[in-house]
Coordinates of N, CA and C in Angstrom, one line a residue:
X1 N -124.7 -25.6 186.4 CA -126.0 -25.1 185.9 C -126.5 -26.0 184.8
X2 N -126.1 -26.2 184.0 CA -126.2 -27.5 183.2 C -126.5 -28.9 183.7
X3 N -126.1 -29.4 184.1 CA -126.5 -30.4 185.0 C -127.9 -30.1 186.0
X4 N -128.1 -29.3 186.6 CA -129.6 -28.9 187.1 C -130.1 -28.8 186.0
X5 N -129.5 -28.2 184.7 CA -131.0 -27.8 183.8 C -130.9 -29.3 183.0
X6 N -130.1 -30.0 183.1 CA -130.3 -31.6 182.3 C -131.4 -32.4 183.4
X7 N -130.7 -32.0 184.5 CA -131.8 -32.7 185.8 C -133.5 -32.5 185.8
X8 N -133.7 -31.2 185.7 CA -135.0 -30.3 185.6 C -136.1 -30.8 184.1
X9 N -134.9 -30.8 183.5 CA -135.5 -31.4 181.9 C -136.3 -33.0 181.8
X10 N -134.9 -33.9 182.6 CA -135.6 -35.5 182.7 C -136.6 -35.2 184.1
X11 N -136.4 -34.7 184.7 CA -137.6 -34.6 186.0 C -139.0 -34.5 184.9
X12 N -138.8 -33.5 184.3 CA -140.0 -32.6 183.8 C -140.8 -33.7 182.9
X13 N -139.9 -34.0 182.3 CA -140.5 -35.6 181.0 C -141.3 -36.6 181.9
X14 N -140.3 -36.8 183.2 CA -141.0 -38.6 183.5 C -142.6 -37.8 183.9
X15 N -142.5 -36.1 185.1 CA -143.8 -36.0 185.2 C -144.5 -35.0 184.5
X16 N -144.5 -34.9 183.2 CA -145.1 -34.0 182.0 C -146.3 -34.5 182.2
X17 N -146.5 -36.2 181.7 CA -148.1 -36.6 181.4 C -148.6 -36.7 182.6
X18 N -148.7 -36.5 183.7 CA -149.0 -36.3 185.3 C -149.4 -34.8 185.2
X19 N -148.8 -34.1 185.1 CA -149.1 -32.7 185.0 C -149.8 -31.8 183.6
X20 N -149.9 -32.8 182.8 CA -150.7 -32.9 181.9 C -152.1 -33.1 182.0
X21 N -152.4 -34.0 182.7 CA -153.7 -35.0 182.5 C -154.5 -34.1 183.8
X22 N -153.5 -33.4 184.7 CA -154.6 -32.7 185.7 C -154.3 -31.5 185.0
X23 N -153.7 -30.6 185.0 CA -153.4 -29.4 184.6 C -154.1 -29.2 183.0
X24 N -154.5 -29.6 181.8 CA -154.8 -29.7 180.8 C -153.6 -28.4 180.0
X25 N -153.9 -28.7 178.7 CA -152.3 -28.3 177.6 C -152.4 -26.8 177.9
X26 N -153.6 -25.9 177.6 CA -153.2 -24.4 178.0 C -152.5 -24.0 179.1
X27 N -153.2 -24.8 180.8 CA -152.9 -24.3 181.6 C -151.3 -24.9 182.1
X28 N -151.1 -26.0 181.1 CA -149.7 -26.3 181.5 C -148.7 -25.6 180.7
X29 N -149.5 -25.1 179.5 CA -148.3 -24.4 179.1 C -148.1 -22.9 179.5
X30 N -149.0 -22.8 180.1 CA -149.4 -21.0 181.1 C -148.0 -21.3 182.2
X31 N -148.2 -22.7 183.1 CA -147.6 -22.9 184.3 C -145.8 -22.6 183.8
X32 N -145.4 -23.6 182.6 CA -144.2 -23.8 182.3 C -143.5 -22.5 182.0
X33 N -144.7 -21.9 181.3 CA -144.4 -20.2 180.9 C -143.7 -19.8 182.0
X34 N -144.3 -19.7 183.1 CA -144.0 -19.0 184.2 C -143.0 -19.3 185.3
X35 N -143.3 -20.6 184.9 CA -141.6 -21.4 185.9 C -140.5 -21.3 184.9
X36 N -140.6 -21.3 183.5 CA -138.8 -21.1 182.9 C -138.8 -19.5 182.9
X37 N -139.5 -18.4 183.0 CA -139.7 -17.2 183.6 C -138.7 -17.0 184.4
X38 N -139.6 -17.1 185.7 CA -139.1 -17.0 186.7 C -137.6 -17.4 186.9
X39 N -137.1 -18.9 186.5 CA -135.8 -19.3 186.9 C -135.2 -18.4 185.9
X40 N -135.1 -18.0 184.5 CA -134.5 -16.6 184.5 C -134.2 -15.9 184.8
X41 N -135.1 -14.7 185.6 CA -134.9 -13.9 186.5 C -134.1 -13.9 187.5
X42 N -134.2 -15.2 188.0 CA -133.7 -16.0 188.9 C -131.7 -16.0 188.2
X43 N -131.7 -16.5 187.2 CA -130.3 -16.5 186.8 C -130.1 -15.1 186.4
X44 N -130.3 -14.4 186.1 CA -130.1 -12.9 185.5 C -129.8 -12.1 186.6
X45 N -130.7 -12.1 187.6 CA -130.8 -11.3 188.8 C -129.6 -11.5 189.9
X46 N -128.9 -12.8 190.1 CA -128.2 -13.0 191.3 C -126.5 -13.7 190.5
X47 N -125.8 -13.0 191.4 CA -124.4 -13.8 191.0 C -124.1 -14.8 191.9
X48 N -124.6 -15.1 192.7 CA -124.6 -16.4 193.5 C -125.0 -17.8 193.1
X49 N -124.0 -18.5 192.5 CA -123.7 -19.7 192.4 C -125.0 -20.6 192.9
X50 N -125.2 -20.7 193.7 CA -126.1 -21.7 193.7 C -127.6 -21.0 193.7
X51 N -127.7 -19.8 193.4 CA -129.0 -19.0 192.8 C -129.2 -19.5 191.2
X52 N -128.1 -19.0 190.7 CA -128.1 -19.1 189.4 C -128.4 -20.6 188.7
X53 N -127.6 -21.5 189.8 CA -128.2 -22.8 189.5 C -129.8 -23.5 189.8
X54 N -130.1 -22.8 191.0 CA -131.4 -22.9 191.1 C -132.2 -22.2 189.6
X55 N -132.0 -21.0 189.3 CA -132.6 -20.8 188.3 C -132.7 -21.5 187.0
X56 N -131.3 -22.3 186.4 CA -131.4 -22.6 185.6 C -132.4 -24.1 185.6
X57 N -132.1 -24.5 186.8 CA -132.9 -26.0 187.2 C -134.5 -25.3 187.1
X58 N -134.9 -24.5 187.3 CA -136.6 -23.7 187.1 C -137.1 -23.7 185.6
X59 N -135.3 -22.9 184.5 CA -135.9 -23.0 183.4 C -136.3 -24.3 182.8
X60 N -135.0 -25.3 183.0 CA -135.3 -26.6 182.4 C -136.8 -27.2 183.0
X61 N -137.0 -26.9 184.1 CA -138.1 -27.8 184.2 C -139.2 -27.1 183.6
X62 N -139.6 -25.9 183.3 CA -140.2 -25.2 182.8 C -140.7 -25.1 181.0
X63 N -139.1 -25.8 180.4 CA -139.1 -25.9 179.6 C -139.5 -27.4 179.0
X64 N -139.4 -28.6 179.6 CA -139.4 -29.7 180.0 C -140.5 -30.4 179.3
X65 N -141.4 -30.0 179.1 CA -142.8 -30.5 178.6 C -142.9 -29.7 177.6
X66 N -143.1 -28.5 177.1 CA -143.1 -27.7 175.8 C -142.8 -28.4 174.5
X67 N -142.0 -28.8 174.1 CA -142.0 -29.6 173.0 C -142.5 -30.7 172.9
X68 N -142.4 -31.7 173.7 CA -143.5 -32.9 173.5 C -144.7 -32.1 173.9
X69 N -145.2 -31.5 174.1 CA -146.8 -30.8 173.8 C -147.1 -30.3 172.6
X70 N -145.9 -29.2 172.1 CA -146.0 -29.1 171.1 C -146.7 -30.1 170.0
X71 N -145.8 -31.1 169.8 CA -145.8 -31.9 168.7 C -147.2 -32.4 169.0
X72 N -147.6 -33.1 170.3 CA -148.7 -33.8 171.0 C -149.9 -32.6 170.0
X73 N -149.7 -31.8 170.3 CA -150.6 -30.6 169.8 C -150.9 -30.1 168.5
X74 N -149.8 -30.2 167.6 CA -149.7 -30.3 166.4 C -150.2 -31.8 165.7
X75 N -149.8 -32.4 166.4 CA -150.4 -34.0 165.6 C -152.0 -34.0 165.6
X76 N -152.3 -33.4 166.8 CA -154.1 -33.7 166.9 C -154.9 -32.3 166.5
X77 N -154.3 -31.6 165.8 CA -155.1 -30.6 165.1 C -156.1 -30.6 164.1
X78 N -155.8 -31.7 163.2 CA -156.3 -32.3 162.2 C -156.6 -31.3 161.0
X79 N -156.0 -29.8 161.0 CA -155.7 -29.3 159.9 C -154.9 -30.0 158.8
X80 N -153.6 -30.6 159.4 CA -152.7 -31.0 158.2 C -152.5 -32.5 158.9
X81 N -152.1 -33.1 158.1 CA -151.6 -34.4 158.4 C -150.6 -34.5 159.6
X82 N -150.7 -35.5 160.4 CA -149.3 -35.4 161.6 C -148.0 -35.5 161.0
X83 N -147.8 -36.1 159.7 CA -146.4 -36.4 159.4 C -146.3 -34.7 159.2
X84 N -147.2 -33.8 158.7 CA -147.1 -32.7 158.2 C -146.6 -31.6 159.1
X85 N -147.2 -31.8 160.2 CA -147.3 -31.1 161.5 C -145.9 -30.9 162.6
X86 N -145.4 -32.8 162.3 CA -144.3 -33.1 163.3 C -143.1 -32.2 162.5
X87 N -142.9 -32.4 161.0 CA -142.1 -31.7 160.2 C -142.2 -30.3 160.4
X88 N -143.4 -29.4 160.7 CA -143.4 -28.0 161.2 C -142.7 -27.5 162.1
X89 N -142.9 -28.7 163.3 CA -142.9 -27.9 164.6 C -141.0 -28.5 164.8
X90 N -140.7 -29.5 164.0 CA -139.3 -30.1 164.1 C -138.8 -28.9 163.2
X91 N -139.3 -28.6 162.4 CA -138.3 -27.6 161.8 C -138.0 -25.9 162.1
X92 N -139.3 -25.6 163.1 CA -139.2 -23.9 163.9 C -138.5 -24.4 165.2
X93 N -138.1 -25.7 165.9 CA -137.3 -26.5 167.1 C -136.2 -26.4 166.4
X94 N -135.9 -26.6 165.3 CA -134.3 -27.1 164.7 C -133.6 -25.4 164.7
X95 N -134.6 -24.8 164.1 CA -134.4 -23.4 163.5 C -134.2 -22.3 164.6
X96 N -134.6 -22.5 165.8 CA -134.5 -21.9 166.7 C -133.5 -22.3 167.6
X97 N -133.4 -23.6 167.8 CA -131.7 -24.2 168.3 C -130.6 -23.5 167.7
X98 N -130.2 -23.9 166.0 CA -129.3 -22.9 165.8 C -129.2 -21.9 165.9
X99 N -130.2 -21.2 165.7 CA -129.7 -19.5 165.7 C -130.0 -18.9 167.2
X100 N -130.4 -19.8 168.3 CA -130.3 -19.0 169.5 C -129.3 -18.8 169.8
X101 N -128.1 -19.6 169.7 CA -126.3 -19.6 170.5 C -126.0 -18.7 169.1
X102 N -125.9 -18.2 168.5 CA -125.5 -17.2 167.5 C -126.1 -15.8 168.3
X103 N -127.2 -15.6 168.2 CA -128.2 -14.5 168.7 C -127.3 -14.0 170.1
X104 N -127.6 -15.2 170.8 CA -127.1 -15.1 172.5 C -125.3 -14.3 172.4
X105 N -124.6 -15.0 171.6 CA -123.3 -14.7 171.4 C -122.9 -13.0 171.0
X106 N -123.7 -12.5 170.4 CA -124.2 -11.6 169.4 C -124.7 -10.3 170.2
X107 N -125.6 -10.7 171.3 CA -125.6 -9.9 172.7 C -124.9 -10.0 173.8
X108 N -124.6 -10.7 173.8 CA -123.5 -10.8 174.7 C -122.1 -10.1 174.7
X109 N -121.9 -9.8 173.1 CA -120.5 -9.3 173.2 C -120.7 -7.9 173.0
X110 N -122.1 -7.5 172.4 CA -122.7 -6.0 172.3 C -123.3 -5.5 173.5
X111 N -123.6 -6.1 174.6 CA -124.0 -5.8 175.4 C -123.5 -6.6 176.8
X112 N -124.3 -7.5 177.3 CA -123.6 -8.4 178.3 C -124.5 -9.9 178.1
X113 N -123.7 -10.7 178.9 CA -124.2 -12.2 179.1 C -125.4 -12.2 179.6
X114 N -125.6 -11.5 180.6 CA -126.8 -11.4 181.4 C -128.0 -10.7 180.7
X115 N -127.8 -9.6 180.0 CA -128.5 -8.7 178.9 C -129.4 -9.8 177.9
X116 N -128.0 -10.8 177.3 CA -128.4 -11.8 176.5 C -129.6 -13.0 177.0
X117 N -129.3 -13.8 178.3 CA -129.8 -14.3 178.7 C -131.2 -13.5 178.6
X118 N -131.2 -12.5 179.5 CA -132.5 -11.9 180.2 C -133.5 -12.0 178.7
X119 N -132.8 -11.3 177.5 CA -133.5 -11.1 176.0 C -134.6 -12.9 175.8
X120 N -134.1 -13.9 176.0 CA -134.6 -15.1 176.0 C -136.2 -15.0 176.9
X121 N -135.8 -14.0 177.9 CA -137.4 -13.8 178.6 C -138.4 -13.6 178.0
X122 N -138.2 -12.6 177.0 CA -139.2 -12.0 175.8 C -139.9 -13.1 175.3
X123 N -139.2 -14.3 174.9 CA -140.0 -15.5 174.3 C -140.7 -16.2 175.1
X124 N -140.4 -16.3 176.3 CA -141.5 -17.0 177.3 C -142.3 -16.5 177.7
X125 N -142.1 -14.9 177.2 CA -143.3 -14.1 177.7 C -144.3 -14.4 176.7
X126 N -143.7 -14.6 175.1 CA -144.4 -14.6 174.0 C -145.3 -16.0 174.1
X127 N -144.3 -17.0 174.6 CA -145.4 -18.4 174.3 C -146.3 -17.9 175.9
X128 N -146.5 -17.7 176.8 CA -147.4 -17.6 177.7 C -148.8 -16.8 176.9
X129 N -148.2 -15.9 176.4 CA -149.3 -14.8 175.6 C -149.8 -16.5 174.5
X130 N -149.2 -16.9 174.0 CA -149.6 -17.5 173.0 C -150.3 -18.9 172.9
X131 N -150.3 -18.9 174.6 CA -150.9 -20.1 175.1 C -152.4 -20.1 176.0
X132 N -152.1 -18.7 175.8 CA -153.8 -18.4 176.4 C -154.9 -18.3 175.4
X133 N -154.2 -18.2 174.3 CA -155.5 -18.2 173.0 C -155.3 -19.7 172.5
X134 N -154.9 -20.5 172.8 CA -154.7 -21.8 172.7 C -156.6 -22.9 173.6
X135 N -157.1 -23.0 172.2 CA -158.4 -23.4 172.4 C -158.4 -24.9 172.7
X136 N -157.6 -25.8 172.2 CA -157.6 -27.0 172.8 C -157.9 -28.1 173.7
X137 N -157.5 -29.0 174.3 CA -157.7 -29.9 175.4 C -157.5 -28.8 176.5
X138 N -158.6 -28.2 177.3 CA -158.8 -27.1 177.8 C -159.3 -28.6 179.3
X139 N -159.6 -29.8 179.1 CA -160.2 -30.2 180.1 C -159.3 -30.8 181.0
X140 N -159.7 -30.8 182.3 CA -158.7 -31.5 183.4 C -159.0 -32.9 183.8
X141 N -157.9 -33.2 184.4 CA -158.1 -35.0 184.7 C -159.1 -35.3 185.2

């Protein structure tokens, strides 16, 4: 599973600006929303081994572009300076790495692995919601 989701990840990078330049930043981050979604479901829902791995290979790719947009997105706001911006979005990225494998661990032993996982859905539901009010590079290739 790891290995698909490391796979899914470098796929997603080399064709992020591909899927960028046609798709524009809302609607790619609507699409991503809904493909690391989905491959959740996908891992949550099936105990079959190479389901599960298909799903995790959906989230990574899903997830795959989201941060370099992020930052891409925060640099060209021109509210704050980009050094100002990169240090924002690097520091809610840092802040959310550590404390998700705490969090995850935390439901998992109060409830189950799969419970835990699934709870991670909540947040892709949240950036989807939070990408649709996203006024930006709205234009396509």
């Amino acid at each position: 599973a790891l290995s698909a989701f490391a796979l899914a990840m470098t796929t997603g990078r080399i064709f992020g600006d591909q899927a960028r330049a046609h798709l524009g930043d809302r609607d790619l981050m609507l699409t991503c929303s809904a493909v690391a979604l989905a491959g959740l479901l996908l891992t949550v829902s099936f105990d079959q081994c190479w389901i599960v791995t298909a799903g995790f290979f959906l989230v990574g790719l899903g997830l795959s572009v989201i941060i370099p947009l992020a930052y891409s997105i925060a640099c060209s706001t021109g509210d704050v300076p980009p050094a100002v911006a990169v240090s924002m979005v690097a520091t809610i990225g840092y802040t959310g790495f550590l404390l998700n494998a705490p969090i995850i661990g935390f439901l998992a032993h109060w409830f189950s692995l799969k419970l835990a996982l699934g709870s991670i859905g909540l947040l892709f539901v949240i950036m989807a919601l939070m990408s649709r009010f996203y006024r930006g590079k709205l234009e396509r290739g």
